[in-house]
Amino acid sequence: MLAATTLAAATALLLAGCSTASTGDGVDNNASSDGAPKAGVFEFQTPAYGSEGELVIRIPESLVEAAGSDADGLLVGEVTAKARELDSSKSCAVDLAIDYRGDGLDALSRPSMTKEEYAAEGEAELESVLMRQFGVETVEEAEASAPGGAAEVEEIVANLEQAPYSAKPAWSALDATPIDDLDAADPEPGTYVSEDSKTLTFVQSCASDPLDDGSSDQFDFPIETDGTIDAFASVEMTVMKSGTLTIIEASVADYELDSNGDWIGF
Protein backbone atom coordinates (compact mmCIF):
# COMPACT_ATOMS: atom_id res chain seq x y z
CA MET A 1 0.00 0.00 0.00
CA LEU A 2 1.18 3.53 -0.76
CA ALA A 3 4.26 2.13 -2.47
CA ALA A 4 6.56 4.51 -4.33
CA THR A 5 6.44 4.06 -8.08
CA THR A 6 8.81 6.15 -10.17
CA LEU A 7 11.64 8.56 -9.62
CA ALA A 8 9.66 11.21 -11.49
CA ALA A 9 6.81 10.91 -8.99
CA ALA A 10 9.13 11.43 -6.04
CA THR A 11 11.01 14.26 -7.70
CA ALA A 12 7.75 16.11 -8.30
CA LEU A 13 7.04 15.86 -4.59
CA LEU A 14 10.41 17.15 -3.43
CA LEU A 15 9.36 20.35 -1.74
CA ALA A 16 11.45 22.97 -0.03
CA GLY A 17 11.10 22.06 3.65
CA CYS A 18 9.36 24.45 5.97
CA SER A 19 9.65 24.58 9.74
CA THR A 20 6.44 23.48 11.42
CA ALA A 21 5.76 23.59 15.12
CA SER A 22 5.18 20.28 16.92
CA THR A 23 1.58 20.07 18.03
CA GLY A 24 1.64 16.83 20.02
CA ASP A 25 -0.80 13.90 19.98
CA GLY A 26 -0.67 13.77 16.18
CA VAL A 27 -3.22 16.57 15.82
CA ASP A 28 -2.93 18.52 12.56
CA ASN A 29 -2.96 22.20 13.54
CA ASN A 30 -0.72 23.18 10.62
CA ALA A 31 -3.02 22.29 7.75
CA SER A 32 -3.61 24.79 4.98
CA SER A 33 -6.99 26.43 4.54
CA ASP A 34 -8.15 23.71 2.11
CA GLY A 35 -7.36 20.96 4.63
CA ALA A 36 -4.19 19.74 2.91
CA PRO A 37 -0.98 19.52 4.96
CA LYS A 38 1.53 22.33 4.57
CA ALA A 39 4.69 21.84 2.54
CA GLY A 40 7.22 19.87 4.55
CA VAL A 41 4.52 17.83 6.33
CA PHE A 42 3.80 14.21 5.38
CA GLU A 43 0.53 12.66 6.60
CA PHE A 44 0.47 9.41 4.64
CA GLN A 45 -1.46 11.22 1.91
CA THR A 46 0.82 10.36 -1.07
CA PRO A 47 2.83 7.41 -2.33
CA ALA A 48 6.11 9.28 -1.93
CA TYR A 49 7.13 12.60 -0.45
CA GLY A 50 10.33 14.58 -0.10
CA SER A 51 11.81 17.70 1.41
CA GLU A 52 15.04 19.56 0.93
CA GLY A 53 14.95 20.58 4.58
CA GLU A 54 13.05 19.61 7.70
CA LEU A 55 10.29 17.06 7.19
CA VAL A 56 7.46 16.48 9.69
CA ILE A 57 5.98 12.98 9.48
CA ARG A 58 2.63 12.95 11.25
CA ILE A 59 -0.25 10.61 11.97
CA PRO A 60 -3.21 12.75 10.80
CA GLU A 61 -6.11 13.38 13.14
CA SER A 62 -8.49 12.11 10.46
CA LEU A 63 -6.78 8.70 10.65
CA VAL A 64 -6.89 8.68 14.46
CA GLU A 65 -10.62 9.42 14.32
CA ALA A 66 -11.27 6.76 11.67
CA ALA A 67 -9.32 4.14 13.64
CA GLY A 68 -11.30 4.86 16.81
CA SER A 69 -10.36 2.47 19.62
CA ASP A 70 -7.74 0.86 17.35
CA ALA A 71 -5.64 3.99 17.86
CA ASP A 72 -6.13 4.24 21.64
CA GLY A 73 -2.65 2.88 22.31
CA LEU A 74 -0.83 5.09 19.79
CA LEU A 75 2.32 6.30 21.58
CA VAL A 76 3.99 8.57 18.99
CA GLY A 77 2.04 11.22 17.09
CA GLU A 78 4.76 12.63 14.85
CA VAL A 79 8.48 12.84 14.22
CA THR A 80 10.49 15.66 12.73
CA ALA A 81 13.22 14.45 10.39
CA LYS A 82 16.30 16.48 9.57
CA ALA A 83 19.54 15.48 7.86
CA ARG A 84 22.53 15.32 10.21
CA GLU A 85 25.95 16.43 9.04
CA LEU A 86 28.74 13.86 9.11
CA ASP A 87 32.44 14.40 8.39
CA SER A 88 32.43 11.45 6.02
CA SER A 89 31.41 10.75 2.44
CA LYS A 90 30.70 7.09 3.20
CA SER A 91 27.50 7.58 5.18
CA CYS A 92 24.57 9.93 5.61
CA ALA A 93 22.40 10.41 8.67
CA VAL A 94 19.00 11.69 9.66
CA ASP A 95 17.81 12.81 13.10
CA LEU A 96 14.22 11.97 14.06
CA ALA A 97 12.89 14.15 16.88
CA ILE A 98 10.06 12.18 18.45
CA ASP A 99 6.80 13.72 19.67
CA TYR A 100 5.45 11.20 22.18
CA ARG A 101 1.73 11.06 22.93
CA GLY A 102 0.76 11.29 26.60
CA ASP A 103 2.93 8.95 28.68
CA GLY A 104 4.27 7.30 25.52
CA LEU A 105 7.91 7.68 26.51
CA ASP A 106 7.33 6.00 29.87
CA ALA A 107 5.41 3.15 28.24
CA LEU A 108 8.07 2.57 25.59
CA SER A 109 11.00 2.87 28.03
CA ARG A 110 9.81 0.40 30.63
CA PRO A 111 11.44 -3.07 30.53
CA SER A 112 10.03 -5.43 27.95
CA MET A 113 10.45 -8.27 30.45
CA THR A 114 11.03 -8.42 34.19
CA LYS A 115 13.90 -10.40 35.67
CA GLU A 116 11.40 -12.98 36.91
CA GLU A 117 9.78 -13.27 33.47
CA TYR A 118 13.20 -13.65 31.85
CA ALA A 119 14.14 -16.48 34.24
CA ALA A 120 10.78 -18.18 33.66
CA GLU A 121 11.32 -18.01 29.90
CA GLY A 122 14.65 -19.81 30.31
CA GLU A 123 13.11 -22.47 32.52
CA ALA A 124 10.30 -23.04 30.03
CA GLU A 125 12.77 -23.46 27.18
CA LEU A 126 14.81 -25.99 29.16
CA GLU A 127 11.68 -27.93 30.10
CA SER A 128 10.61 -27.99 26.46
CA VAL A 129 13.98 -29.39 25.34
CA LEU A 130 14.02 -32.05 28.06
CA MET A 131 10.47 -33.12 27.18
CA ARG A 132 11.31 -33.30 23.49
CA GLN A 133 14.51 -35.32 23.94
CA PHE A 134 13.80 -37.45 27.00
CA GLY A 135 10.06 -37.18 27.66
CA VAL A 136 10.59 -35.67 31.12
CA GLU A 137 10.30 -32.17 32.62
CA THR A 138 13.12 -31.90 35.16
CA VAL A 139 16.91 -32.16 35.03
CA GLU A 140 16.88 -34.90 37.66
CA GLU A 141 14.49 -37.03 35.62
CA ALA A 142 16.53 -36.42 32.48
CA GLU A 143 19.79 -37.49 34.17
CA ALA A 144 18.14 -40.75 35.18
CA SER A 145 16.86 -41.54 31.68
CA ALA A 146 19.41 -39.99 29.30
CA PRO A 147 21.63 -42.52 27.47
CA GLY A 148 24.64 -40.35 28.24
CA GLY A 149 23.64 -39.87 31.85
CA ALA A 150 24.30 -36.67 33.79
CA ALA A 151 27.10 -35.54 31.45
CA GLU A 152 24.72 -35.43 28.47
CA VAL A 153 22.12 -33.42 30.40
CA GLU A 154 24.75 -31.05 31.81
CA GLU A 155 25.87 -30.23 28.27
CA ILE A 156 22.28 -29.45 27.25
CA VAL A 157 21.78 -27.22 30.29
CA ALA A 158 25.04 -25.38 29.58
CA ASN A 159 24.06 -24.74 25.95
CA LEU A 160 20.73 -23.25 27.08
CA GLU A 161 22.20 -21.03 29.80
CA GLN A 162 20.79 -17.52 29.51
CA ALA A 163 22.87 -14.39 29.27
CA PRO A 164 22.73 -12.14 32.34
CA TYR A 165 19.43 -10.28 32.60
CA SER A 166 19.33 -6.82 31.04
CA ALA A 167 16.30 -4.52 31.32
CA LYS A 168 15.79 -3.76 27.64
CA PRO A 169 13.09 -1.19 26.75
CA ALA A 170 9.74 -2.39 25.45
CA TRP A 171 10.28 -0.43 22.22
CA SER A 172 13.32 -1.95 20.54
CA ALA A 173 14.11 1.37 18.83
CA LEU A 174 15.19 2.76 22.22
CA ASP A 175 17.62 -0.13 22.68
CA ALA A 176 20.02 1.61 20.30
CA THR A 177 23.60 2.81 20.51
CA PRO A 178 24.01 5.99 22.61
CA ILE A 179 24.42 9.04 20.38
CA ASP A 180 27.64 9.95 22.22
CA ASP A 181 29.21 6.88 20.58
CA LEU A 182 28.62 8.24 17.07
CA ASP A 183 31.92 9.21 15.44
CA ALA A 184 31.04 11.81 12.82
CA ALA A 185 34.39 11.30 11.07
CA ASP A 186 34.11 7.51 10.90
CA PRO A 187 30.43 6.68 11.47
CA GLU A 188 29.21 3.13 11.95
CA PRO A 189 25.86 2.39 10.24
CA GLY A 190 23.00 1.76 12.62
CA THR A 191 20.53 3.44 14.95
CA TYR A 192 21.56 5.80 17.72
CA VAL A 193 19.47 7.30 20.53
CA SER A 194 19.84 10.49 22.55
CA GLU A 195 20.26 10.35 26.31
CA ASP A 196 16.70 11.58 26.87
CA SER A 197 15.31 9.06 24.32
CA LYS A 198 13.65 11.87 22.37
CA THR A 199 15.78 11.67 19.23
CA LEU A 200 16.70 8.69 17.09
CA THR A 201 19.50 8.99 14.55
CA PHE A 202 19.71 6.69 11.54
CA VAL A 203 23.17 6.35 9.99
CA GLN A 204 22.86 4.74 6.58
CA SER A 205 24.28 4.73 3.08
CA CYS A 206 23.81 7.97 1.17
CA ALA A 207 21.07 7.59 -1.43
CA SER A 208 22.23 7.93 -5.05
CA ASP A 209 18.78 9.26 -5.96
CA PRO A 210 15.63 9.97 -3.93
CA LEU A 211 14.13 6.51 -4.56
CA ASP A 212 17.30 4.50 -3.86
CA ASP A 213 15.63 1.72 -1.86
CA GLY A 214 18.99 0.08 -1.26
CA SER A 215 19.96 3.00 0.97
CA SER A 216 16.84 3.44 3.09
CA ASP A 217 15.83 3.00 6.70
CA GLN A 218 12.43 2.46 8.30
CA PHE A 219 10.67 4.16 11.18
CA ASP A 220 7.64 2.53 12.82
CA PHE A 221 5.06 4.53 14.77
CA PRO A 222 4.59 2.40 17.91
CA ILE A 223 1.26 1.42 19.39
CA GLU A 224 0.61 -0.59 22.56
CA THR A 225 -1.97 -3.34 22.27
CA ASP A 226 -2.59 -5.72 25.18
CA GLY A 227 0.83 -4.95 26.60
CA THR A 228 2.62 -5.56 23.29
CA ILE A 229 4.34 -2.90 21.19
CA ASP A 230 3.41 -3.10 17.51
CA ALA A 231 3.68 -0.80 14.48
CA PHE A 232 0.62 1.33 13.77
CA ALA A 233 2.21 2.93 10.69
CA SER A 234 5.61 2.86 8.98
CA VAL A 235 7.68 5.02 6.67
CA GLU A 236 10.77 4.07 4.69
CA MET A 237 13.03 6.98 3.92
CA THR A 238 16.28 7.93 2.22
CA VAL A 239 18.70 10.79 2.76
CA MET A 240 21.07 12.22 0.17
CA LYS A 241 24.40 13.90 0.76
CA SER A 242 22.73 17.24 -0.01
CA GLY A 243 20.36 16.70 2.92
CA THR A 244 17.34 15.88 0.76
CA LEU A 245 14.96 13.55 2.60
CA THR A 246 12.50 11.32 0.77
CA ILE A 247 9.82 8.96 1.99
CA ILE A 248 9.83 6.23 -0.62
CA GLU A 249 7.20 3.99 0.96
CA ALA A 250 4.57 4.37 3.67
CA SER A 251 1.89 2.16 5.13
CA VAL A 252 -0.72 2.10 7.89
CA ALA A 253 -1.63 -1.19 9.50
CA ASP A 254 -5.22 -2.19 8.63
CA TYR A 255 -6.17 1.20 7.15
CA GLU A 256 -5.92 2.89 3.76
CA LEU A 257 -7.15 5.98 1.93
CA ASP A 258 -10.05 5.52 -0.48
CA SER A 259 -10.36 7.46 -3.74
CA ASN A 260 -12.18 10.27 -1.91
CA GLY A 261 -9.33 10.72 0.57
CA ASP A 262 -11.19 9.09 3.48
CA TRP A 263 -9.48 6.56 5.78
CA ILE A 264 -11.12 3.13 5.75
CA GLY A 265 -10.30 -0.13 7.49
CA PHE A 266 -9.59 -3.34 5.67
mmCIF file of C-alpha atoms in Angstrom:
data_model
loop_
_atom_site.group_PDB
_atom_site.id
_atom_site.type_symbol
_atom_site.label_atom_id
_atom_site.label_comp_id
_atom_site.label_asym_id
_atom_site.label_seq_id
_atom_site.Cartn_x
_atom_site.Cartn_y
_atom_site.Cartn_z
ATOM 1 C CA MET A 1 0.000 0.000 0.000
ATOM 2 C CA LEU A 2 1.178 3.526 -0.755
ATOM 3 C CA ALA A 3 4.259 2.133 -2.474
ATOM 4 C CA ALA A 4 6.561 4.510 -4.332
ATOM 5 C CA THR A 5 6.443 4.063 -8.079
ATOM 6 C CA THR A 6 8.808 6.153 -10.175
ATOM 7 C CA LEU A 7 11.639 8.564 -9.618
ATOM 8 C CA ALA A 8 9.665 11.209 -11.486
ATOM 9 C CA ALA A 9 6.814 10.912 -8.994
ATOM 10 C CA ALA A 10 9.126 11.428 -6.040
ATOM 11 C CA THR A 11 11.006 14.263 -7.705
ATOM 12 C CA ALA A 12 7.750 16.108 -8.301
ATOM 13 C CA LEU A 13 7.035 15.859 -4.588
ATOM 14 C CA LEU A 14 10.414 17.153 -3.432
ATOM 15 C CA LEU A 15 9.355 20.354 -1.739
ATOM 16 C CA ALA A 16 11.447 22.968 -0.027
ATOM 17 C CA GLY A 17 11.104 22.060 3.655
ATOM 18 C CA CYS A 18 9.356 24.449 5.973
ATOM 19 C CA SER A 19 9.652 24.576 9.736
ATOM 20 C CA THR A 20 6.438 23.481 11.416
ATOM 21 C CA ALA A 21 5.761 23.589 15.118
ATOM 22 C CA SER A 22 5.181 20.283 16.915
ATOM 23 C CA THR A 23 1.583 20.066 18.032
ATOM 24 C CA GLY A 24 1.639 16.834 20.023
ATOM 25 C CA ASP A 25 -0.795 13.902 19.985
ATOM 26 C CA GLY A 26 -0.671 13.767 16.179
ATOM 27 C CA VAL A 27 -3.218 16.571 15.816
ATOM 28 C CA ASP A 28 -2.931 18.524 12.563
ATOM 29 C CA ASN A 29 -2.959 22.200 13.538
ATOM 30 C CA ASN A 30 -0.717 23.178 10.623
ATOM 31 C CA ALA A 31 -3.018 22.290 7.753
ATOM 32 C CA SER A 32 -3.608 24.791 4.984
ATOM 33 C CA SER A 33 -6.992 26.425 4.543
ATOM 34 C CA ASP A 34 -8.152 23.715 2.113
ATOM 35 C CA GLY A 35 -7.363 20.963 4.626
ATOM 36 C CA ALA A 36 -4.193 19.739 2.910
ATOM 37 C CA PRO A 37 -0.979 19.522 4.956
ATOM 38 C CA LYS A 38 1.529 22.330 4.570
ATOM 39 C CA ALA A 39 4.686 21.838 2.539
ATOM 40 C CA GLY A 40 7.220 19.868 4.553
ATOM 41 C CA VAL A 41 4.525 17.828 6.328
ATOM 42 C CA PHE A 42 3.802 14.211 5.380
ATOM 43 C CA GLU A 43 0.533 12.665 6.600
ATOM 44 C CA PHE A 44 0.473 9.406 4.638
ATOM 45 C CA GLN A 45 -1.456 11.215 1.905
ATOM 46 C CA THR A 46 0.816 10.363 -1.074
ATOM 47 C CA PRO A 47 2.826 7.405 -2.332
ATOM 48 C CA ALA A 48 6.114 9.284 -1.933
ATOM 49 C CA TYR A 49 7.131 12.599 -0.446
ATOM 50 C CA GLY A 50 10.325 14.582 -0.099
ATOM 51 C CA SER A 51 11.808 17.697 1.409
ATOM 52 C CA GLU A 52 15.041 19.559 0.935
ATOM 53 C CA GLY A 53 14.953 20.580 4.577
ATOM 54 C CA GLU A 54 13.049 19.612 7.699
ATOM 55 C CA LEU A 55 10.292 17.057 7.190
ATOM 56 C CA VAL A 56 7.465 16.477 9.686
ATOM 57 C CA ILE A 57 5.981 12.980 9.481
ATOM 58 C CA ARG A 58 2.629 12.951 11.253
ATOM 59 C CA ILE A 59 -0.253 10.607 11.967
ATOM 60 C CA PRO A 60 -3.209 12.745 10.795
ATOM 61 C CA GLU A 61 -6.112 13.377 13.136
ATOM 62 C CA SER A 62 -8.493 12.106 10.464
ATOM 63 C CA LEU A 63 -6.778 8.702 10.655
ATOM 64 C CA VAL A 64 -6.890 8.676 14.463
ATOM 65 C CA GLU A 65 -10.624 9.420 14.322
ATOM 66 C CA ALA A 66 -11.270 6.758 11.672
ATOM 67 C CA ALA A 67 -9.315 4.142 13.644
ATOM 68 C CA GLY A 68 -11.296 4.865 16.815
ATOM 69 C CA SER A 69 -10.362 2.465 19.620
ATOM 70 C CA ASP A 70 -7.745 0.858 17.354
ATOM 71 C CA ALA A 71 -5.642 3.993 17.864
ATOM 72 C CA ASP A 72 -6.125 4.243 21.642
ATOM 73 C CA GLY A 73 -2.650 2.877 22.308
ATOM 74 C CA LEU A 74 -0.828 5.085 19.790
ATOM 75 C CA LEU A 75 2.317 6.295 21.577
ATOM 76 C CA VAL A 76 3.987 8.573 18.992
ATOM 77 C CA GLY A 77 2.041 11.225 17.087
ATOM 78 C CA GLU A 78 4.757 12.632 14.854
ATOM 79 C CA VAL A 79 8.477 12.841 14.222
ATOM 80 C CA THR A 80 10.492 15.657 12.727
ATOM 81 C CA ALA A 81 13.222 14.448 10.385
ATOM 82 C CA LYS A 82 16.298 16.482 9.571
ATOM 83 C CA ALA A 83 19.535 15.478 7.863
ATOM 84 C CA ARG A 84 22.527 15.319 10.209
ATOM 85 C CA GLU A 85 25.953 16.429 9.036
ATOM 86 C CA LEU A 86 28.742 13.864 9.111
ATOM 87 C CA ASP A 87 32.436 14.397 8.386
ATOM 88 C CA SER A 88 32.428 11.447 6.019
ATOM 89 C CA SER A 89 31.415 10.746 2.438
ATOM 90 C CA LYS A 90 30.703 7.089 3.204
ATOM 91 C CA SER A 91 27.500 7.575 5.180
ATOM 92 C CA CYS A 92 24.566 9.926 5.608
ATOM 93 C CA ALA A 93 22.404 10.413 8.673
ATOM 94 C CA VAL A 94 19.002 11.692 9.657
ATOM 95 C CA ASP A 95 17.811 12.806 13.101
ATOM 96 C CA LEU A 96 14.223 11.969 14.058
ATOM 97 C CA ALA A 97 12.894 14.151 16.878
ATOM 98 C CA ILE A 98 10.056 12.183 18.454
ATOM 99 C CA ASP A 99 6.799 13.724 19.665
ATOM 100 C CA TYR A 100 5.450 11.204 22.182
ATOM 101 C CA ARG A 101 1.733 11.062 22.928
ATOM 102 C CA GLY A 102 0.759 11.286 26.599
ATOM 103 C CA ASP A 103 2.932 8.948 28.677
ATOM 104 C CA GLY A 104 4.268 7.305 25.521
ATOM 105 C CA LEU A 105 7.915 7.682 26.511
ATOM 106 C CA ASP A 106 7.328 5.999 29.872
ATOM 107 C CA ALA A 107 5.412 3.147 28.235
ATOM 108 C CA LEU A 108 8.075 2.568 25.595
ATOM 109 C CA SER A 109 10.999 2.865 28.031
ATOM 110 C CA ARG A 110 9.811 0.396 30.626
ATOM 111 C CA PRO A 111 11.435 -3.069 30.534
ATOM 112 C CA SER A 112 10.031 -5.433 27.950
ATOM 113 C CA MET A 113 10.450 -8.267 30.446
ATOM 114 C CA THR A 114 11.032 -8.417 34.193
ATOM 115 C CA LYS A 115 13.900 -10.398 35.672
ATOM 116 C CA GLU A 116 11.405 -12.982 36.906
ATOM 117 C CA GLU A 117 9.782 -13.273 33.471
ATOM 118 C CA TYR A 118 13.204 -13.646 31.855
ATOM 119 C CA ALA A 119 14.139 -16.485 34.235
ATOM 120 C CA ALA A 120 10.775 -18.183 33.664
ATOM 121 C CA GLU A 121 11.318 -18.012 29.900
ATOM 122 C CA GLY A 122 14.654 -19.809 30.305
ATOM 123 C CA GLU A 123 13.110 -22.466 32.521
ATOM 124 C CA ALA A 124 10.298 -23.038 30.031
ATOM 125 C CA GLU A 125 12.770 -23.458 27.181
ATOM 126 C CA LEU A 126 14.810 -25.991 29.164
ATOM 127 C CA GLU A 127 11.678 -27.926 30.104
ATOM 128 C CA SER A 128 10.609 -27.995 26.459
ATOM 129 C CA VAL A 129 13.983 -29.392 25.336
ATOM 130 C CA LEU A 130 14.016 -32.053 28.058
ATOM 131 C CA MET A 131 10.468 -33.120 27.180
ATOM 132 C CA ARG A 132 11.309 -33.300 23.486
ATOM 133 C CA GLN A 133 14.506 -35.316 23.944
ATOM 134 C CA PHE A 134 13.795 -37.446 27.005
ATOM 135 C CA GLY A 135 10.057 -37.178 27.662
ATOM 136 C CA VAL A 136 10.585 -35.669 31.116
ATOM 137 C CA GLU A 137 10.305 -32.174 32.622
ATOM 138 C CA THR A 138 13.119 -31.902 35.161
ATOM 139 C CA VAL A 139 16.905 -32.159 35.026
ATOM 140 C CA GLU A 140 16.880 -34.895 37.659
ATOM 141 C CA GLU A 141 14.488 -37.034 35.624
ATOM 142 C CA ALA A 142 16.526 -36.424 32.481
ATOM 143 C CA GLU A 143 19.786 -37.495 34.168
ATOM 144 C CA ALA A 144 18.141 -40.746 35.183
ATOM 145 C CA SER A 145 16.861 -41.540 31.685
ATOM 146 C CA ALA A 146 19.411 -39.988 29.304
ATOM 147 C CA PRO A 147 21.629 -42.523 27.472
ATOM 148 C CA GLY A 148 24.644 -40.351 28.240
ATOM 149 C CA GLY A 149 23.640 -39.871 31.851
ATOM 150 C CA ALA A 150 24.298 -36.671 33.793
ATOM 151 C CA ALA A 151 27.100 -35.541 31.450
ATOM 152 C CA GLU A 152 24.724 -35.425 28.471
ATOM 153 C CA VAL A 153 22.124 -33.424 30.399
ATOM 154 C CA GLU A 154 24.747 -31.048 31.812
ATOM 155 C CA GLU A 155 25.869 -30.231 28.267
ATOM 156 C CA ILE A 156 22.279 -29.447 27.247
ATOM 157 C CA VAL A 157 21.778 -27.215 30.286
ATOM 158 C CA ALA A 158 25.039 -25.378 29.582
ATOM 159 C CA ASN A 159 24.060 -24.736 25.954
ATOM 160 C CA LEU A 160 20.732 -23.249 27.081
ATOM 161 C CA GLU A 161 22.201 -21.032 29.798
ATOM 162 C CA GLN A 162 20.787 -17.519 29.512
ATOM 163 C CA ALA A 163 22.874 -14.391 29.265
ATOM 164 C CA PRO A 164 22.727 -12.140 32.345
ATOM 165 C CA TYR A 165 19.434 -10.279 32.600
ATOM 166 C CA SER A 166 19.328 -6.822 31.041
ATOM 167 C CA ALA A 167 16.304 -4.524 31.316
ATOM 168 C CA LYS A 168 15.786 -3.756 27.635
ATOM 169 C CA PRO A 169 13.087 -1.187 26.747
ATOM 170 C CA ALA A 170 9.739 -2.388 25.449
ATOM 171 C CA TRP A 171 10.278 -0.434 22.216
ATOM 172 C CA SER A 172 13.319 -1.949 20.540
ATOM 173 C CA ALA A 173 14.114 1.369 18.830
ATOM 174 C CA LEU A 174 15.185 2.757 22.220
ATOM 175 C CA ASP A 175 17.623 -0.128 22.679
ATOM 176 C CA ALA A 176 20.020 1.611 20.305
ATOM 177 C CA THR A 177 23.604 2.814 20.506
ATOM 178 C CA PRO A 178 24.009 5.991 22.612
ATOM 179 C CA ILE A 179 24.422 9.043 20.383
ATOM 180 C CA ASP A 180 27.642 9.946 22.221
ATOM 181 C CA ASP A 181 29.209 6.881 20.578
ATOM 182 C CA LEU A 182 28.615 8.240 17.066
ATOM 183 C CA ASP A 183 31.916 9.209 15.443
ATOM 184 C CA ALA A 184 31.040 11.813 12.817
ATOM 185 C CA ALA A 185 34.395 11.296 11.073
ATOM 186 C CA ASP A 186 34.109 7.508 10.901
ATOM 187 C CA PRO A 187 30.431 6.680 11.472
ATOM 188 C CA GLU A 188 29.212 3.134 11.946
ATOM 189 C CA PRO A 189 25.861 2.392 10.241
ATOM 190 C CA GLY A 190 22.998 1.762 12.621
ATOM 191 C CA THR A 191 20.531 3.442 14.949
ATOM 192 C CA TYR A 192 21.558 5.805 17.724
ATOM 193 C CA VAL A 193 19.472 7.297 20.526
ATOM 194 C CA SER A 194 19.836 10.485 22.550
ATOM 195 C CA GLU A 195 20.263 10.351 26.309
ATOM 196 C CA ASP A 196 16.696 11.581 26.867
ATOM 197 C CA SER A 197 15.311 9.064 24.318
ATOM 198 C CA LYS A 198 13.652 11.867 22.373
ATOM 199 C CA THR A 199 15.781 11.665 19.229
ATOM 200 C CA LEU A 200 16.701 8.686 17.088
ATOM 201 C CA THR A 201 19.503 8.993 14.546
ATOM 202 C CA PHE A 202 19.713 6.695 11.539
ATOM 203 C CA VAL A 203 23.165 6.355 9.991
ATOM 204 C CA GLN A 204 22.857 4.741 6.582
ATOM 205 C CA SER A 205 24.276 4.732 3.078
ATOM 206 C CA CYS A 206 23.811 7.972 1.174
ATOM 207 C CA ALA A 207 21.075 7.593 -1.426
ATOM 208 C CA SER A 208 22.234 7.926 -5.048
ATOM 209 C CA ASP A 209 18.785 9.260 -5.963
ATOM 210 C CA PRO A 210 15.629 9.974 -3.926
ATOM 211 C CA LEU A 211 14.134 6.511 -4.564
ATOM 212 C CA ASP A 212 17.295 4.499 -3.860
ATOM 213 C CA ASP A 213 15.633 1.723 -1.855
ATOM 214 C CA GLY A 214 18.992 0.079 -1.260
ATOM 215 C CA SER A 215 19.957 3.003 0.972
ATOM 216 C CA SER A 216 16.844 3.445 3.087
ATOM 217 C CA ASP A 217 15.826 2.999 6.702
ATOM 218 C CA GLN A 218 12.430 2.464 8.305
ATOM 219 C CA PHE A 219 10.670 4.162 11.183
ATOM 220 C CA ASP A 220 7.643 2.528 12.824
ATOM 221 C CA PHE A 221 5.058 4.527 14.768
ATOM 222 C CA PRO A 222 4.592 2.402 17.914
ATOM 223 C CA ILE A 223 1.259 1.419 19.392
ATOM 224 C CA GLU A 224 0.609 -0.592 22.557
ATOM 225 C CA THR A 225 -1.975 -3.341 22.267
ATOM 226 C CA ASP A 226 -2.590 -5.723 25.176
ATOM 227 C CA GLY A 227 0.834 -4.951 26.599
ATOM 228 C CA THR A 228 2.620 -5.564 23.292
ATOM 229 C CA ILE A 229 4.342 -2.901 21.194
ATOM 230 C CA ASP A 230 3.415 -3.105 17.507
ATOM 231 C CA ALA A 231 3.683 -0.805 14.483
ATOM 232 C CA PHE A 232 0.619 1.333 13.766
ATOM 233 C CA ALA A 233 2.214 2.926 10.689
ATOM 234 C CA SER A 234 5.608 2.862 8.983
ATOM 235 C CA VAL A 235 7.679 5.015 6.669
ATOM 236 C CA GLU A 236 10.766 4.066 4.689
ATOM 237 C CA MET A 237 13.035 6.980 3.920
ATOM 238 C CA THR A 238 16.275 7.929 2.223
ATOM 239 C CA VAL A 239 18.698 10.794 2.755
ATOM 240 C CA MET A 240 21.065 12.220 0.166
ATOM 241 C CA LYS A 241 24.404 13.905 0.764
ATOM 242 C CA SER A 242 22.728 17.241 -0.007
ATOM 243 C CA GLY A 243 20.361 16.697 2.919
ATOM 244 C CA THR A 244 17.341 15.884 0.761
ATOM 245 C CA LEU A 245 14.961 13.547 2.600
ATOM 246 C CA THR A 246 12.496 11.319 0.766
ATOM 247 C CA ILE A 247 9.818 8.961 1.995
ATOM 248 C CA ILE A 248 9.834 6.227 -0.618
ATOM 249 C CA GLU A 249 7.201 3.987 0.955
ATOM 250 C CA ALA A 250 4.575 4.374 3.671
ATOM 251 C CA SER A 251 1.895 2.162 5.132
ATOM 252 C CA VAL A 252 -0.723 2.102 7.886
ATOM 253 C CA ALA A 253 -1.631 -1.190 9.502
ATOM 254 C CA ASP A 254 -5.218 -2.188 8.634
ATOM 255 C CA TYR A 255 -6.169 1.202 7.145
ATOM 256 C CA GLU A 256 -5.923 2.891 3.761
ATOM 257 C CA LEU A 257 -7.155 5.982 1.933
ATOM 258 C CA ASP A 258 -10.046 5.524 -0.483
ATOM 259 C CA SER A 259 -10.355 7.463 -3.741
ATOM 260 C CA ASN A 260 -12.182 10.269 -1.912
ATOM 261 C CA GLY A 261 -9.333 10.721 0.568
ATOM 262 C CA ASP A 262 -11.187 9.088 3.484
ATOM 263 C CA TRP A 263 -9.484 6.561 5.781
ATOM 264 C CA ILE A 264 -11.120 3.127 5.750
ATOM 265 C CA GLY A 265 -10.296 -0.126 7.488
ATOM 266 C CA PHE A 266 -9.589 -3.341 5.666
#
